Amino acid sequence: MVHCYRLLGSVHEAEDLVQETMLRAWRAWDSYDAARASVRTWLYRIATNACLTALEGRARRPLPAGLGGPSDDPGAPLTPSFDVPWLQPFPDARLGDPAALATARSGLRLAFVAAMQLLPARQRAVLVLREVLEFSAAEVATMLGTTTASVNSALQRARAGVAGASAEGLAETDGTVIDRYVQAFETADVEALVSLLTDDVVLEMPPVPLWYRGATDYGRFMVRLFAMRGPHWRLLPSAANGQPTLAAYCRRDGVYRLHTLQLFTVRAGRVSHIVVFQDPALPELFGLPPVLAP
């Protein structure tokens, strides 16, 4: 499922394509030849080609920063764009045991998956098959029905396309700064929040298409948020894309209601990137209660 998610950027679509892969494999089992490929290679070939077929004619799944420049207006209207097929976070719980997470982490970070959405579909496939799953160029050529030279050329172009995301994709997972972030957020302490950020921090909030860069604009926006939603919050740990993640609950009508899922990148002991997801599918995807007791 992780393989399909990396290519598609959607958990729900990945689930559908896994089912499609199993169906195709069952129908083709009589033609499987163990002398030509291992079962693993055979299944990845089927899954990859099913994903490539699904991607034909589809719009890519971006984050807001992939659509234009940052906003410098903390009072800009927070109008969601539901017509955009936004990139979804991937619940770590879907990976199973910790060893699976450790193996998948390098190719699951949100920045890496988001950067891949900018690539043509076949370049995405080559990059994942070669760099993440470590198939040989010859094996990938057989999977995709092309030549080794074409695979190597596509890999070179794909590497250039995701180069900027690679460093962020390997950022830290230390939870100390996240613990301090929780304390500051739950007390609506904007100054303390800003002190935990890098100067060039990025804040994105899909499905709202605008985004902010810089600790100053982040602080101005948070002043607005606490003025709008109030200072009463609870943040619970979650896990997505192998990165620190928090479920944020805002108190309304005497109870805490799920507001957003916040996914963090930490660099040099400070938060460098925050993606705040507000999606009605989040409770089901992450097993989150929609309401907490006071």
Tab-separated table of N, CA and C in Angstrom, residues 77-84 86 205-210 278:
chain	number	residue	atom	x	y	z
A	77	PRO	N	-8.535	35.668	3.678
A	77	PRO	CA	-9.658	34.744	3.874
A	77	PRO	C	-9.198	33.284	3.836
A	78	LEU	N	-9.683	32.492	4.773
A	78	LEU	CA	-9.324	31.074	4.849
A	78	LEU	C	-10.361	30.265	4.082
A	79	THR	N	-10.385	30.476	2.779
A	79	THR	CA	-11.375	29.842	1.912
A	79	THR	C	-10.827	28.529	1.367
A	80	PRO	N	-11.414	27.400	1.718
A	80	PRO	CA	-10.897	26.120	1.217
A	80	PRO	C	-11.175	25.945	-0.274
A	81	SER	N	-10.295	25.240	-0.941
A	81	SER	CA	-10.472	24.888	-2.355
A	81	SER	C	-10.706	23.384	-2.429
A	82	PHE	N	-11.963	23.009	-2.431
A	82	PHE	CA	-12.295	21.583	-2.432
A	82	PHE	C	-12.180	20.958	-3.817
A	83	ASP	N	-11.965	21.795	-4.842
A	83	ASP	CA	-11.797	21.245	-6.183
A	83	ASP	C	-10.376	20.754	-6.429
A	84	VAL	N	-9.457	21.073	-5.520
A	84	VAL	CA	-8.077	20.614	-5.655
A	84	VAL	C	-7.937	19.235	-5.002
A	86	TRP	N	-6.025	17.396	-2.958
A	86	TRP	CA	-4.877	17.644	-2.100
A	86	TRP	C	-4.141	16.344	-1.726
A	205	MET	N	-1.803	24.792	5.027
A	205	MET	CA	-3.076	24.421	5.648
A	205	MET	C	-4.082	23.889	4.642
A	206	PRO	N	-3.776	22.807	3.919
A	206	PRO	CA	-4.778	22.286	2.984
A	206	PRO	C	-6.049	21.850	3.719
A	207	PRO	N	-7.241	22.137	3.158
A	207	PRO	CA	-7.543	22.557	1.789
A	207	PRO	C	-7.521	24.061	1.533
A	208	VAL	N	-7.061	24.878	2.492
A	208	VAL	CA	-6.890	26.310	2.225
A	208	VAL	C	-5.627	26.477	1.372
A	209	PRO	N	-5.720	27.120	0.201
A	209	PRO	CA	-4.582	27.145	-0.714
A	209	PRO	C	-3.473	28.118	-0.336
A	210	LEU	N	-3.712	29.062	0.589
A	210	LEU	CA	-2.636	29.986	0.932
A	210	LEU	C	-1.679	29.360	1.942
A	278	GLN	N	-6.910	19.741	7.390
A	278	GLN	CA	-8.291	19.811	7.879
A	278	GLN	C	-9.151	19.067	6.858
